[in-house]
PDB file of C-alpha atoms in Angstrom:
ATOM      1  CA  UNK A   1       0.000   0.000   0.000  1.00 57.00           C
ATOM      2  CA  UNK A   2       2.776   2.418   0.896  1.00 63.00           C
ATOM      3  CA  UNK A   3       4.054   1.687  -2.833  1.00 77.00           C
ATOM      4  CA  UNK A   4       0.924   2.795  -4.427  1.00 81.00           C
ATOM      5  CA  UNK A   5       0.482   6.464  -2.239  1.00 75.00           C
ATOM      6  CA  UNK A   6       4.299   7.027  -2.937  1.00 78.00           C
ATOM      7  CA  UNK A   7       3.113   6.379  -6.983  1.00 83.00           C
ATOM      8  CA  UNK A   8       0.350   8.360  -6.733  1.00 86.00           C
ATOM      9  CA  UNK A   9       0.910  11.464  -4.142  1.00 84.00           C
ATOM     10  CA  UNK A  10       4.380  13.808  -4.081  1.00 86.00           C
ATOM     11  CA  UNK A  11       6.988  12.978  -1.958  1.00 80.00           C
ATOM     12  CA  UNK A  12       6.668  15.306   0.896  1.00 88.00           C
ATOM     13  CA  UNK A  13       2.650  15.174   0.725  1.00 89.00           C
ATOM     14  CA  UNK A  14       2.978  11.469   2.400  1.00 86.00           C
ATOM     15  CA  UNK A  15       5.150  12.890   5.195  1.00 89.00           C
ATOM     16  CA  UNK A  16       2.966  15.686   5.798  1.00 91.00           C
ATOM     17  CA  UNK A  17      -0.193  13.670   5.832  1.00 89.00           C
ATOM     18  CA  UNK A  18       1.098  11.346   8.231  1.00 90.00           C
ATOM     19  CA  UNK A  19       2.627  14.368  10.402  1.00 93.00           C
ATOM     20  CA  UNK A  20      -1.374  15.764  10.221  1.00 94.00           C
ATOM     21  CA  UNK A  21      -3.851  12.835  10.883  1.00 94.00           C
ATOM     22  CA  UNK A  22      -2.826  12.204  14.894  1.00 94.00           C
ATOM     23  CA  UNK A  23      -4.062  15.735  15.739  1.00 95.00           C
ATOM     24  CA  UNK A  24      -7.011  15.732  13.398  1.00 96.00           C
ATOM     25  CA  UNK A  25      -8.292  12.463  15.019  1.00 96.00           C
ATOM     26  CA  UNK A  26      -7.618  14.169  18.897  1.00 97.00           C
ATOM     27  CA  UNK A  27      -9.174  17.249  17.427  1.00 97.00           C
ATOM     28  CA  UNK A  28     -12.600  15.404  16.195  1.00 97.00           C
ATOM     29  CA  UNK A  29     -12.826  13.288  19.342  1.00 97.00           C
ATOM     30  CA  UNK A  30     -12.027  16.844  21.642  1.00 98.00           C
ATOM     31  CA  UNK A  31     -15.299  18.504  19.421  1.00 97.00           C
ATOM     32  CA  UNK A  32     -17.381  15.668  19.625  1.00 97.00           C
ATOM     33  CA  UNK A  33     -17.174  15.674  23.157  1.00 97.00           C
ATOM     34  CA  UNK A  34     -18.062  19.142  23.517  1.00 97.00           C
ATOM     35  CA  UNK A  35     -21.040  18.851  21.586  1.00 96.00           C
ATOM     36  CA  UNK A  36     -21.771  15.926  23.760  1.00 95.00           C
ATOM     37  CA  UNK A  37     -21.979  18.001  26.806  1.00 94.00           C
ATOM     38  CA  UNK A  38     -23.242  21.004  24.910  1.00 93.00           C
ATOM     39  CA  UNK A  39     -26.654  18.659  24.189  1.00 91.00           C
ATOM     40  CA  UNK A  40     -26.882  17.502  27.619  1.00 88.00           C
ATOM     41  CA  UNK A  41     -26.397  20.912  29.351  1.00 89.00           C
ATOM     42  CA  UNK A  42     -29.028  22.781  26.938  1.00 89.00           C
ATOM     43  CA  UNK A  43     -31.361  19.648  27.495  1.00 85.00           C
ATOM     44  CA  UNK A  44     -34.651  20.274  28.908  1.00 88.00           C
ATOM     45  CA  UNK A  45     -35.040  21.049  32.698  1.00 85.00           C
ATOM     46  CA  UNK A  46     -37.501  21.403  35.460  1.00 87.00           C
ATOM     47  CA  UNK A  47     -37.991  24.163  37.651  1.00 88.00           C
ATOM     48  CA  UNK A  48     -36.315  22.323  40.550  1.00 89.00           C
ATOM     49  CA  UNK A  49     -33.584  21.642  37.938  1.00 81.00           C
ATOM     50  CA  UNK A  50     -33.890  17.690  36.538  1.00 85.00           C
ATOM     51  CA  UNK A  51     -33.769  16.539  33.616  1.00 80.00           C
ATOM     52  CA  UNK A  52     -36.960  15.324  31.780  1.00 86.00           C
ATOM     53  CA  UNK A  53     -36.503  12.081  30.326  1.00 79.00           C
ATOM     54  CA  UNK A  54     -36.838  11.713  26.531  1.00 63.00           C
ATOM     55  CA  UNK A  55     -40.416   9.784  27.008  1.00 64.00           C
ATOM     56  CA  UNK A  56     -42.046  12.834  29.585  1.00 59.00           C
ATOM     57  CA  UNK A  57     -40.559  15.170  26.928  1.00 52.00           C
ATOM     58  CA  UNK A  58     -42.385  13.623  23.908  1.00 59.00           C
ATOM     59  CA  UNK A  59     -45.666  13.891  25.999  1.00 60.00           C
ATOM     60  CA  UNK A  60     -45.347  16.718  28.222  1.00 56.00           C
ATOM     61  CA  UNK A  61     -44.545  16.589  31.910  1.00 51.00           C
ATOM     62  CA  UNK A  62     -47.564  15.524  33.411  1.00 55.00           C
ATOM     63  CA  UNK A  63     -48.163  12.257  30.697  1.00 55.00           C
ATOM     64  CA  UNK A  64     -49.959  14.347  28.059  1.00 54.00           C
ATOM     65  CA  UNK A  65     -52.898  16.068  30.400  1.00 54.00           C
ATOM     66  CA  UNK A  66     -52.734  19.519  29.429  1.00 50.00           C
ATOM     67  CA  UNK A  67     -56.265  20.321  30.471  1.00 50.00           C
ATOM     68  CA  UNK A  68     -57.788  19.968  33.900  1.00 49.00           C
ATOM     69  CA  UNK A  69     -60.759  18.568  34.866  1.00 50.00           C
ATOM     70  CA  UNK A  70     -62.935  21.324  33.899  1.00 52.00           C
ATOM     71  CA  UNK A  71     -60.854  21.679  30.424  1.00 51.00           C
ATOM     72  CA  UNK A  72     -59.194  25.046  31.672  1.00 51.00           C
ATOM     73  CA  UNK A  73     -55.364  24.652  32.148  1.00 52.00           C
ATOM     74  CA  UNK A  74     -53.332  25.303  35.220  1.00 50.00           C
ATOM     75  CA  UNK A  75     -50.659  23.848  37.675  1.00 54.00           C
ATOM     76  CA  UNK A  76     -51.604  20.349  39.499  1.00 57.00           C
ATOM     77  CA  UNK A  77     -53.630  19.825  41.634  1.00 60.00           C
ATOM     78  CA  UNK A  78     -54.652  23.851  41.591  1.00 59.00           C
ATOM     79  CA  UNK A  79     -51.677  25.220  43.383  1.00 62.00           C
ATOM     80  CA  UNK A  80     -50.929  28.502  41.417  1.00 60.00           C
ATOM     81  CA  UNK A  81     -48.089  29.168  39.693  1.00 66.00           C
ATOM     82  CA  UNK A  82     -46.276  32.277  41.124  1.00 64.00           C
ATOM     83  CA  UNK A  83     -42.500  33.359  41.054  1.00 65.00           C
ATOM     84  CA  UNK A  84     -40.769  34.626  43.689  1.00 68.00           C
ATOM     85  CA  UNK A  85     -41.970  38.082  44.988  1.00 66.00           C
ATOM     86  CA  UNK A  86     -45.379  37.626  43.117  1.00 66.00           C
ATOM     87  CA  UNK A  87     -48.843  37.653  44.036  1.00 66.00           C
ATOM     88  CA  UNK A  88     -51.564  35.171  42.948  1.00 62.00           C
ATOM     89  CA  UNK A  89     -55.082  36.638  41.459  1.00 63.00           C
ATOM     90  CA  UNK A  90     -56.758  35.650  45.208  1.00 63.00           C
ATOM     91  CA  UNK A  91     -54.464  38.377  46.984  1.00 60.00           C
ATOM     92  CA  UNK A  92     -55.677  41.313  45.347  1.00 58.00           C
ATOM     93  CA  UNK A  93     -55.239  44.767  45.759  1.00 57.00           C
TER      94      UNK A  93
END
């Protein structure tokens, strides 16, 4: 094989090429795990901060039962869904 690249390719290309491919090959393995952990850290999270699994993320968090009972939507089991430092409709002003 080493007769048919020297036949084919210029004499210093061989030495070059052979000088190049170890740091390609650490190169591609160094990106590929970055994009690795770049796709796990943008993955989709919770508000206490877990992961959702691939199946709750195909059907939605709470198993595909967007509406409530009375077909209106809102957080389980009625607790309302505030941030910090906010009020809820019921504490009016």
């Amino acid at each position: 094989m080493g007769d048919f690249l020297s036949s084919v390719l210029p004499a210093g290309l061989i030495d070059v090429l052979s000088a190049l491919i170890p740091p390609v090959v650490v190169g591609a393995v160094f990106c590929t795990f970055i994009v690795q952990l770049l796709r796990k850290e943008m993955a989709p999270r919770r508000m206490d901060g877990s992961l959702v699994s691939k199946d709750e993320a195909a059907t939605g968090a709470d198993g595909g039962k967007d509406l409530g009972a009375d077909g209106e939507t809102g957080a389980a089991e009625g607790t309302p869904i505030v941030r910090d430092g906010e009020r809820t409709e019921s504490d009016g002003r």
